[in-house]
Tab-separated table of C-alpha atoms in Angstrom:
chain	number	residue	atom	x	y	z
X	1	MET	CA	246.959	-120.960	129.252
X	2	LYS	CA	246.525	-121.861	133.012
X	3	ASN	CA	248.768	-119.205	134.146
X	4	VAL	CA	247.115	-116.300	132.198
X	5	PRO	CA	244.142	-114.735	134.021
X	6	GLU	CA	240.566	-115.328	132.544
X	7	GLN	CA	240.142	-111.818	131.153
X	8	TYR	CA	243.434	-111.912	129.166
X	9	GLN	CA	242.373	-115.334	127.731
X	10	ARG	CA	239.243	-113.579	126.549
X	11	CYS	CA	241.282	-110.953	125.071
X	12	GLY	CA	243.582	-113.466	123.387
X	13	GLN	CA	240.720	-115.352	121.800
X	14	GLU	CA	238.989	-112.041	120.664
X	15	ILE	CA	242.288	-110.621	119.106
X	16	MET	CA	242.647	-113.931	117.084
X	17	GLN	CA	239.059	-113.904	115.842
X	18	ARG	CA	239.137	-110.266	114.908
X	19	ALA	CA	242.409	-110.791	113.057
X	20	ASP	CA	240.724	-113.458	111.002
X	21	ALA	CA	237.589	-111.181	110.500
X	22	LEU	CA	239.698	-108.182	109.437
X	23	ALA	CA	241.418	-110.350	106.808
X	24	VAL	CA	238.122	-110.864	105.055
X	25	HIS	CA	238.602	-107.242	103.664
X	26	THR	CA	241.069	-107.870	100.952
X	27	GLU	CA	241.367	-106.675	97.536
X	28	ALA	CA	242.428	-110.167	96.090
X	29	ASP	CA	240.943	-113.440	96.238
X	30	GLY	CA	242.974	-116.015	98.082
X	31	MET	CA	245.414	-113.396	99.584
X	32	LEU	CA	245.482	-110.537	101.950
X	33	THR	CA	246.112	-107.303	100.225
X	34	ARG	CA	244.728	-104.063	101.563
X	35	THR	CA	246.237	-100.795	100.401
X	36	TYR	CA	245.600	-97.238	101.141
X	37	LEU	CA	241.779	-95.913	100.600
X	38	THR	CA	240.602	-98.707	98.507
X	39	THR	CA	237.096	-100.288	98.940
X	40	MET	CA	238.403	-102.888	101.208
X	41	HIS	CA	240.573	-100.496	103.139
X	42	HIS	CA	237.484	-98.426	103.911
X	43	ALA	CA	235.586	-101.708	104.918
X	44	ALA	CA	238.372	-102.446	107.441
X	45	ALA	CA	238.337	-98.751	108.730
X	46	ARG	CA	234.545	-99.233	109.501
X	47	GLN	CA	235.016	-102.655	111.177
X	48	LEU	CA	237.768	-101.162	113.320
X	49	SER	CA	235.440	-98.128	114.258
X	50	ALA	CA	232.633	-100.536	115.368
X	51	TRP	CA	234.961	-102.531	117.525
X	52	MET	CA	236.373	-99.350	119.285
X	53	LEU	CA	232.748	-98.014	119.865
X	54	ALA	CA	231.767	-101.418	121.359
X	55	ALA	CA	234.862	-100.978	123.716
X	56	GLY	CA	233.369	-97.790	125.188
X	57	MET	CA	235.538	-95.434	122.937
X	58	GLN	CA	234.679	-92.225	120.910
X	59	VAL	CA	235.747	-92.692	117.364
X	60	ARG	CA	236.833	-90.093	114.678
X	61	ARG	CA	238.715	-90.184	111.394
X	62	ASP	CA	241.273	-87.635	110.431
X	63	ALA	CA	242.201	-86.139	107.034
X	64	ALA	CA	244.635	-88.925	106.417
X	65	GLY	CA	242.136	-91.604	107.028
X	66	ASN	CA	243.321	-92.697	110.320
X	67	VAL	CA	240.857	-94.338	112.619
X	68	ILE	CA	241.248	-93.055	116.141
X	69	GLY	CA	239.521	-94.371	119.302
X	70	ARG	CA	239.534	-92.491	122.602
X	71	TYR	CA	238.992	-93.979	125.935
X	72	GLU	CA	238.416	-91.125	128.328
X	73	ALA	CA	240.184	-90.527	131.434
X	74	ALA	CA	238.728	-90.691	135.038
X	75	PRO	CA	236.655	-87.726	136.190
X	76	GLY	CA	238.989	-84.905	136.946
X	77	HIS	CA	241.584	-85.881	134.340
X	78	ALA	CA	240.025	-84.835	131.159
X	79	ASP	CA	242.865	-82.462	130.258
X	80	ALA	CA	245.694	-84.854	130.802
X	81	ALA	CA	247.990	-85.835	128.088
X	82	ALA	CA	246.971	-89.230	126.469
X	83	LEU	CA	248.778	-92.521	126.397
X	84	VAL	CA	248.667	-93.240	122.771
X	85	THR	CA	249.037	-96.716	121.129
X	86	GLY	CA	248.284	-98.323	117.715
X	87	SER	CA	249.584	-99.454	114.474
X	88	HIS	CA	248.659	-99.773	110.966
X	89	PHE	CA	245.861	-101.583	109.114
X	90	ASP	CA	246.987	-101.456	105.545
X	91	THR	CA	249.123	-104.449	104.329
X	92	VAL	CA	251.687	-105.416	101.821
X	93	ARG	CA	250.592	-107.413	98.796
X	94	ASN	CA	249.867	-111.039	99.802
X	95	GLY	CA	250.696	-110.185	103.442
X	96	GLY	CA	249.983	-111.705	106.861
X	97	LYS	CA	247.050	-111.111	109.359
X	98	TYR	CA	248.987	-109.738	112.316
X	99	ASP	CA	251.447	-107.292	110.879
X	100	GLY	CA	250.046	-103.929	112.082
X	101	ASN	CA	246.565	-105.214	112.996
X	102	LEU	CA	247.823	-106.780	116.210
X	103	GLY	CA	248.824	-103.325	117.509
X	104	ILE	CA	245.319	-102.048	117.061
X	105	LEU	CA	243.197	-105.234	118.014
X	106	LEU	CA	245.275	-105.902	121.163
X	107	PRO	CA	244.604	-102.601	123.018
X	108	VAL	CA	240.908	-102.223	121.823
X	109	SER	CA	240.306	-105.669	123.616
X	110	CYS	CA	242.255	-104.685	126.656
X	111	ILE	CA	240.078	-101.382	126.624
X	112	ALA	CA	236.945	-103.394	126.470
X	113	GLU	CA	237.806	-105.318	129.582
X	114	TRP	CA	238.426	-102.033	131.570
X	115	HIS	CA	235.049	-100.654	130.095
X	116	ARG	CA	233.273	-103.671	131.314
X	117	ALA	CA	234.813	-103.247	134.874
X	118	GLY	CA	234.078	-99.606	134.877
X	119	ARG	CA	237.893	-98.844	135.074
X	120	ARG	CA	239.301	-95.423	134.121
X	121	PHE	CA	242.781	-94.062	134.408
X	122	PRO	CA	244.237	-90.567	135.156
X	123	PHE	CA	245.012	-90.087	131.511
X	124	PRO	CA	242.914	-90.924	128.392
X	125	ILE	CA	243.983	-93.567	126.086
X	126	GLU	CA	243.918	-93.042	122.378
X	127	VAL	CA	244.266	-96.006	119.932
X	128	ILE	CA	245.207	-95.252	116.423
X	129	GLY	CA	244.608	-97.435	113.312
X	130	PHE	CA	247.131	-95.806	111.049
X	131	ALA	CA	245.630	-95.729	107.630
X	132	GLU	CA	248.880	-96.216	105.806
X	133	GLU	CA	252.481	-97.527	106.661
X	134	GLU	CA	253.585	-99.998	104.021
X	135	GLY	CA	253.885	-97.737	100.976
X	136	VAL	CA	252.362	-100.155	98.481
X	137	ARG	CA	249.791	-97.985	96.636
X	138	PHE	CA	251.694	-94.800	96.326
X	139	LYS	CA	255.178	-95.680	97.113
X	140	ALA	CA	255.346	-93.393	100.140
X	141	THR	CA	255.394	-94.971	103.628
X	142	LEU	CA	254.290	-94.087	107.034
X	143	LEU	CA	251.558	-91.759	105.727
X	144	GLY	CA	249.159	-92.146	108.710
X	145	SER	CA	251.673	-91.714	111.410
X	146	ARG	CA	253.429	-88.816	109.684
X	147	ALA	CA	250.138	-87.105	109.528
X	148	VAL	CA	249.709	-87.420	113.229
X	149	ALA	CA	253.352	-86.282	113.817
X	150	GLY	CA	252.910	-83.238	111.540
X	151	THR	CA	255.745	-84.382	109.259
X	152	PHE	CA	253.567	-85.505	106.199
X	153	ASP	CA	255.336	-84.558	103.014
X	154	LYS	CA	252.657	-83.004	100.771
X	155	ALA	CA	254.902	-83.512	97.812
X	156	VAL	CA	253.815	-87.339	97.748
X	157	LEU	CA	250.152	-86.035	97.270
X	158	ASP	CA	251.057	-86.030	93.437
X	159	ASN	CA	252.360	-89.696	93.525
X	160	LEU	CA	250.349	-91.855	91.296
X	161	ASP	CA	249.037	-95.426	91.848
X	162	GLU	CA	249.297	-98.185	89.075
X	163	GLN	CA	246.087	-96.906	87.506
X	164	GLY	CA	247.434	-93.482	87.261
X	165	ASN	CA	245.315	-91.980	90.046
X	166	SER	CA	247.079	-89.358	92.232
X	167	MET	CA	246.987	-89.610	96.022
X	168	ARG	CA	245.349	-86.163	96.017
X	169	GLU	CA	242.518	-87.502	93.853
X	170	VAL	CA	242.036	-90.591	95.667
X	171	MET	CA	241.794	-88.920	99.037
X	172	ARG	CA	239.219	-86.329	97.721
X	173	GLY	CA	237.146	-89.145	96.267
X	174	ALA	CA	237.346	-90.988	99.538
X	175	GLY	CA	235.885	-88.032	101.321
X	176	PHE	CA	239.192	-86.774	102.867
X	177	ASN	CA	240.468	-83.285	102.196
X	178	PRO	CA	244.272	-83.169	101.614
X	179	GLU	CA	244.237	-79.420	102.308
X	180	GLN	CA	243.155	-80.395	105.979
X	181	LEU	CA	246.329	-82.631	106.657
X	182	ASP	CA	247.930	-80.013	108.823
X	183	ALA	CA	244.956	-80.176	111.128
X	184	SER	CA	245.733	-83.968	111.548
X	185	ALA	CA	248.848	-83.314	113.565
X	186	TRP	CA	248.969	-83.516	117.214
X	187	PRO	CA	250.665	-81.131	119.575
X	188	ALA	CA	253.443	-82.811	121.457
X	189	ALA	CA	251.736	-81.711	124.737
X	190	ALA	CA	248.644	-83.879	124.023
X	191	VAL	CA	250.959	-87.145	124.099
X	192	ALA	CA	252.217	-88.598	127.209
X	193	ALA	CA	253.943	-91.439	125.318
X	194	PHE	CA	253.411	-93.764	122.384
X	195	VAL	CA	253.777	-97.480	122.703
X	196	GLU	CA	253.264	-99.925	119.871
X	197	VAL	CA	252.661	-103.632	120.062
X	198	HIS	CA	253.845	-105.511	117.115
X	199	ILE	CA	254.696	-109.046	116.028
X	200	GLU	CA	258.528	-109.286	116.023
X	201	GLN	CA	258.817	-110.158	112.186
X	202	GLY	CA	261.798	-112.111	113.153
X	203	PRO	CA	263.104	-115.348	114.872
X	204	LEU	CA	264.721	-114.218	117.938
X	205	LEU	CA	261.810	-114.559	120.384
X	206	LEU	CA	260.574	-117.956	118.788
X	207	ASN	CA	264.128	-119.408	118.965
X	208	GLU	CA	264.557	-118.454	122.620
X	209	ALA	CA	260.927	-119.703	123.498
X	210	LEU	CA	259.920	-116.215	124.740
X	211	PRO	CA	256.454	-114.887	124.136
X	212	VAL	CA	257.312	-111.094	124.290
X	213	GLY	CA	260.352	-108.801	124.301
X	214	VAL	CA	261.140	-105.121	124.973
X	215	VAL	CA	262.365	-103.193	121.888
X	216	THR	CA	265.540	-101.009	122.613
X	217	ALA	CA	265.522	-99.170	119.243
X	218	ILE	CA	264.266	-99.065	115.742
X	219	SER	CA	267.315	-99.534	113.582
X	220	GLY	CA	268.509	-96.951	111.191
X	221	ALA	CA	268.928	-98.058	107.529
X	222	THR	CA	270.948	-96.867	104.435
X	223	ARG	CA	269.904	-98.088	101.083
X	224	PHE	CA	271.627	-97.823	97.540
X	225	MET	CA	270.942	-98.790	94.093
X	226	GLY	CA	274.081	-99.708	92.082
X	227	GLU	CA	274.742	-100.154	88.392
X	228	LEU	CA	277.704	-101.918	86.950
X	229	GLN	CA	279.098	-101.495	83.394
X	230	GLY	CA	281.530	-104.285	82.189
X	231	LEU	CA	282.003	-105.676	78.732
X	232	ALA	CA	279.689	-108.332	77.247
X	233	GLY	CA	281.467	-111.261	75.454
X	234	HIS	CA	280.938	-114.871	74.395
X	235	ALA	CA	280.909	-117.344	77.225
X	236	GLY	CA	283.217	-119.745	75.343
X	237	THR	CA	285.853	-117.402	73.719
X	238	VAL	CA	286.629	-114.804	76.398
X	239	PRO	CA	289.491	-115.996	78.684
X	240	MET	CA	288.736	-115.592	82.420
X	241	HIS	CA	291.526	-113.209	82.867
X	242	MET	CA	290.276	-110.877	80.233
X	243	ARG	CA	286.622	-110.690	81.444
X	244	ARG	CA	284.982	-107.584	82.743
X	245	ASP	CA	281.993	-109.546	84.082
X	246	ALA	CA	279.356	-107.271	85.750
X	247	ALA	CA	277.504	-110.175	87.419
X	248	MET	CA	280.551	-111.531	89.020
X	249	THR	CA	281.483	-107.992	90.236
X	250	ALA	CA	278.054	-107.707	91.916
X	251	ALA	CA	278.571	-111.235	93.465
X	252	GLU	CA	281.863	-110.252	94.917
X	253	ILE	CA	280.343	-106.941	96.335
X	254	GLY	CA	277.531	-109.019	97.805
X	255	LEU	CA	280.085	-111.527	99.443
X	256	TYR	CA	281.990	-108.498	100.874
X	257	ILE	CA	278.808	-106.981	102.448
X	258	GLU	CA	277.887	-110.330	104.039
X	259	ARG	CA	281.318	-110.443	105.567
X	260	ARG	CA	281.443	-107.004	106.774
X	261	CYS	CA	278.031	-106.982	108.146
X	262	SER	CA	278.605	-110.520	110.012
X	263	SER	CA	281.393	-108.889	111.800
X	264	GLN	CA	279.439	-106.831	114.365
X	265	PRO	CA	276.426	-107.811	116.373
X	266	GLY	CA	273.271	-105.942	115.477
X	267	LEU	CA	274.605	-104.976	111.994
X	268	VAL	CA	272.896	-106.499	108.967
X	269	GLY	CA	273.405	-105.986	105.126
X	270	THR	CA	271.432	-107.239	102.398
X	271	MET	CA	271.564	-107.366	98.536
X	272	GLY	CA	267.824	-107.821	97.835
X	273	ILE	CA	268.089	-107.004	94.167
X	274	MET	CA	270.716	-108.605	91.731
X	275	GLU	CA	269.827	-108.361	88.004
X	276	VAL	CA	271.473	-109.088	84.774
X	277	PRO	CA	269.502	-107.168	81.876
X	278	ASN	CA	268.928	-109.366	78.961
X	279	GLY	CA	271.127	-112.084	80.427
X	280	ALA	CA	271.863	-115.322	78.586
X	281	ALA	CA	273.480	-118.481	79.474
X	282	ASN	CA	276.289	-118.141	76.846
X	283	VAL	CA	277.094	-114.342	77.438
X	284	VAL	CA	279.488	-112.928	79.813
X	285	PRO	CA	277.355	-110.263	81.521
X	286	GLY	CA	278.256	-106.791	80.467
X	287	SER	CA	275.945	-105.021	82.968
X	288	ALA	CA	274.198	-105.655	86.181
X	289	ARG	CA	272.038	-103.860	88.687
X	290	PHE	CA	272.003	-104.346	92.447
X	291	SER	CA	270.664	-103.046	95.759
X	292	ILE	CA	272.226	-102.681	99.211
X	293	ASP	CA	270.260	-102.293	102.533
X	294	ILE	CA	272.359	-101.786	105.613
X	295	ARG	CA	270.876	-101.518	109.055
X	296	ALA	CA	272.044	-101.283	112.604
X	297	GLU	CA	270.556	-100.153	115.996
X	298	GLN	CA	273.373	-97.794	116.443
X	299	ASP	CA	273.938	-95.171	113.833
X	300	ARG	CA	277.684	-95.088	114.149
X	301	ILE	CA	278.049	-98.794	113.404
X	302	ARG	CA	275.833	-98.401	110.307
X	303	GLU	CA	277.549	-95.420	109.178
X	304	ASP	CA	280.905	-97.062	109.458
X	305	ALA	CA	279.753	-100.116	107.549
X	306	VAL	CA	278.401	-98.023	104.785
X	307	VAL	CA	281.853	-96.162	104.408
X	308	ASP	CA	283.527	-99.520	104.351
X	309	VAL	CA	281.144	-100.995	101.651
X	310	VAL	CA	281.436	-97.917	99.441
X	311	ALA	CA	285.234	-98.040	99.538
X	312	GLU	CA	285.343	-101.794	98.768
X	313	ILE	CA	283.106	-101.423	95.921
X	314	ASP	CA	285.249	-98.809	94.368
X	315	ARG	CA	288.308	-101.251	94.917
X	316	ILE	CA	286.482	-104.364	93.526
X	317	CYS	CA	285.215	-102.337	90.479
X	318	ALA	CA	288.784	-100.955	89.746
X	319	ARG	CA	290.342	-104.344	89.970
X	320	ARG	CA	287.827	-105.814	87.654
X	321	ASN	CA	287.866	-102.803	85.354
X	322	VAL	CA	284.158	-102.432	85.754
X	323	GLY	CA	282.456	-98.955	85.897
X	324	VAL	CA	280.022	-98.348	88.779
X	325	THR	CA	277.313	-95.832	89.517
X	326	LEU	CA	276.061	-95.905	93.204
X	327	ARG	CA	272.978	-93.857	94.090
X	328	LYS	CA	271.763	-93.528	97.739
X	329	THR	CA	267.974	-94.120	97.687
X	330	HIS	CA	267.246	-93.944	101.478
X	331	GLU	CA	268.833	-93.015	104.748
X	332	ALA	CA	266.950	-92.891	108.178
X	333	GLY	CA	268.652	-92.711	111.605
X	334	SER	CA	267.812	-95.138	114.456
X	335	VAL	CA	265.026	-94.174	116.843
X	336	PRO	CA	265.803	-95.142	120.369
X	337	CYS	CA	262.978	-96.217	122.571
X	338	ALA	CA	262.754	-94.168	125.795
X	339	ALA	CA	264.521	-95.789	128.685
X	340	HIS	CA	261.959	-95.099	131.352
X	341	LEU	CA	259.257	-96.550	128.930
X	342	GLN	CA	261.428	-99.697	128.289
X	343	LYS	CA	261.773	-99.988	132.049
X	344	GLN	CA	258.033	-99.950	132.674
X	345	LEU	CA	257.333	-102.557	129.974
X	346	ALA	CA	260.076	-104.660	131.439
X	347	SER	CA	258.499	-104.266	134.878
X	348	ALA	CA	255.139	-105.387	133.445
X	349	ILE	CA	256.701	-108.535	131.742
X	350	GLU	CA	258.457	-109.549	134.999
X	351	ALA	CA	255.190	-108.885	137.083
X	352	CYS	CA	253.647	-111.390	134.766
X	353	GLY	CA	256.277	-113.883	135.736
X	354	LEU	CA	258.024	-113.990	132.273
X	355	PRO	CA	261.756	-113.965	131.417
X	356	LEU	CA	262.738	-110.561	130.128
X	357	ARG	CA	264.405	-109.867	126.668
X	358	HIS	CA	265.524	-106.844	125.120
X	359	LEU	CA	265.914	-106.645	121.359
X	360	PRO	CA	266.205	-104.085	118.561
X	361	SER	CA	263.791	-103.790	115.760
X	362	GLY	CA	265.336	-104.210	112.344
X	363	ALA	CA	262.175	-103.174	110.546
X	364	GLY	CA	260.564	-99.794	110.310
X	365	HIS	CA	257.419	-98.985	112.269
X	366	ASP	CA	254.837	-96.113	112.944
X	367	ALA	CA	256.683	-95.401	116.194
X	368	MET	CA	259.649	-94.118	114.124
X	369	ALA	CA	257.355	-91.233	112.815
X	370	ILE	CA	255.512	-90.617	116.168
X	371	ALA	CA	259.046	-90.174	117.711
X	372	ALA	CA	258.803	-86.669	116.286
X	373	ILE	CA	256.376	-85.646	118.849
X	374	ALA	CA	256.642	-88.104	121.762
X	375	GLU	CA	258.803	-90.590	123.452
X	376	VAL	CA	258.052	-94.044	122.144
X	377	ALA	CA	258.357	-97.632	123.143
X	378	MET	CA	257.457	-101.004	121.617
X	379	LEU	CA	256.532	-104.526	122.759
X	380	PHE	CA	257.333	-107.289	120.469
X	381	VAL	CA	255.262	-110.497	120.414
X	382	ARG	CA	256.573	-113.780	119.036
X	383	CYS	CA	255.517	-114.939	115.764
X	384	GLY	CA	255.958	-118.532	114.387
X	385	ASN	CA	257.159	-120.259	111.234
X	386	GLY	CA	260.723	-119.030	111.760
X	387	GLY	CA	259.644	-115.504	112.221
X	388	ILE	CA	258.312	-115.014	108.748
X	389	SER	CA	256.193	-111.879	108.161
X	390	HIS	CA	254.813	-110.002	105.180
X	391	HIS	CA	253.594	-113.385	103.814
X	392	PRO	CA	250.450	-115.504	104.243
X	393	ASP	CA	252.542	-117.917	106.473
X	394	GLU	CA	252.904	-115.217	109.224
X	395	ILE	CA	251.425	-116.665	112.329
X	396	MET	CA	251.111	-116.165	116.081
X	397	THR	CA	249.206	-118.127	118.817
X	398	GLU	CA	246.189	-117.228	120.810
X	399	GLU	CA	248.266	-117.850	124.009
X	400	ASP	CA	250.878	-115.383	123.113
X	401	ALA	CA	248.141	-112.731	122.175
X	402	ALA	CA	246.696	-113.396	125.718
X	403	ILE	CA	250.090	-113.017	127.316
X	404	ALA	CA	250.831	-109.803	125.344
X	405	ALA	CA	247.472	-108.328	126.371
X	406	GLN	CA	248.253	-109.079	130.091
X	407	VAL	CA	251.693	-107.420	129.739
X	408	PHE	CA	250.201	-104.304	127.927
X	409	SER	CA	247.370	-104.129	130.502
X	410	ARG	CA	249.853	-104.233	133.402
X	411	PHE	CA	252.044	-101.585	131.663
X	412	VAL	CA	248.984	-99.208	131.177
X	413	GLU	CA	247.672	-99.832	134.789
X	414	ASN	CA	251.064	-98.629	136.078
X	415	PHE	CA	252.071	-96.143	133.520
X	416	THR	CA	253.795	-92.912	134.433
X	417	ALA	CA	254.899	-90.313	132.065
């Protein structure tokens, strides 16, 4: 790290050490699982609070359980809108150490360096550890950031976890009042901008040997669950031309999705679930169940692909004489990152002597929710192992953490709303 200044090398080392320390707070031995408002989730929140306090920040919790650290502005600027950053500290089951956590640990380490140097800015900096993003425990996502954005859907308070506990009951048991969630919402005027630092969760930066990249937009997504009804039969006695094979119908649908979504840059399609209920080696499948996930940076590209896929499903099923039921389960538009914030991140990268790369985010992030009240930007950081994430093999390097800290610091030091 000979080209990285010493203070950012310290940040990189501290970020990696703290990611290891935070991973100790897990609900399951031998793997990292930390879900909303469990004992280990509370322990992680306490640890984050302690690190924020040590960095010279004032710390508070809101009704959703978010951990919020505030680094005050320079004298005379106490009423200025804040530059807000952060990410989530819950995890998927058997997840990685850097997804979400990096976006909290990195700015806290940078702020600690400014605090030691006695440096303040003409705006406060708020770092939010969002209490819930993944949706694992209560099957509702982005709870922390939606509370801050004022878009928390209170209907999910009645969602149950695997033990039959409602979110409402769990929140009260943890000392948070769900009736005060409205008070967790921030007015738009209080936020100058929101920038989220996150591992890429993909292979592009790794494959191009780049430590960081500027996110252009968070892709929109459309999801369906489909059910196919054909006709079961004996695998040895039903001629091929007479079959109404539900599994082969699903396979043909999947291959069409692959072809269609390979036809345009930035468009991706996935059939992540394909099931044959009560399947057997010697039975022609009479039914099948499948999922579809289609994403793109530009909504029109995604919407056109969805129209084509749905039409082709009807054609395939009609030709094969197989019934189909298709149910849309999710739709979210893309969230563009603000052009002027992208430009400032790009300037910070180039000022650090690094190549510039813009790329979309195919995964959802807390910035999606915060976009309801503020302009947003994201800085992606390279991850190793082929870009794997949501998995114990998710990795990043201390050098990349240091470089990202340098870029983030340069961005903040030159930030204009």
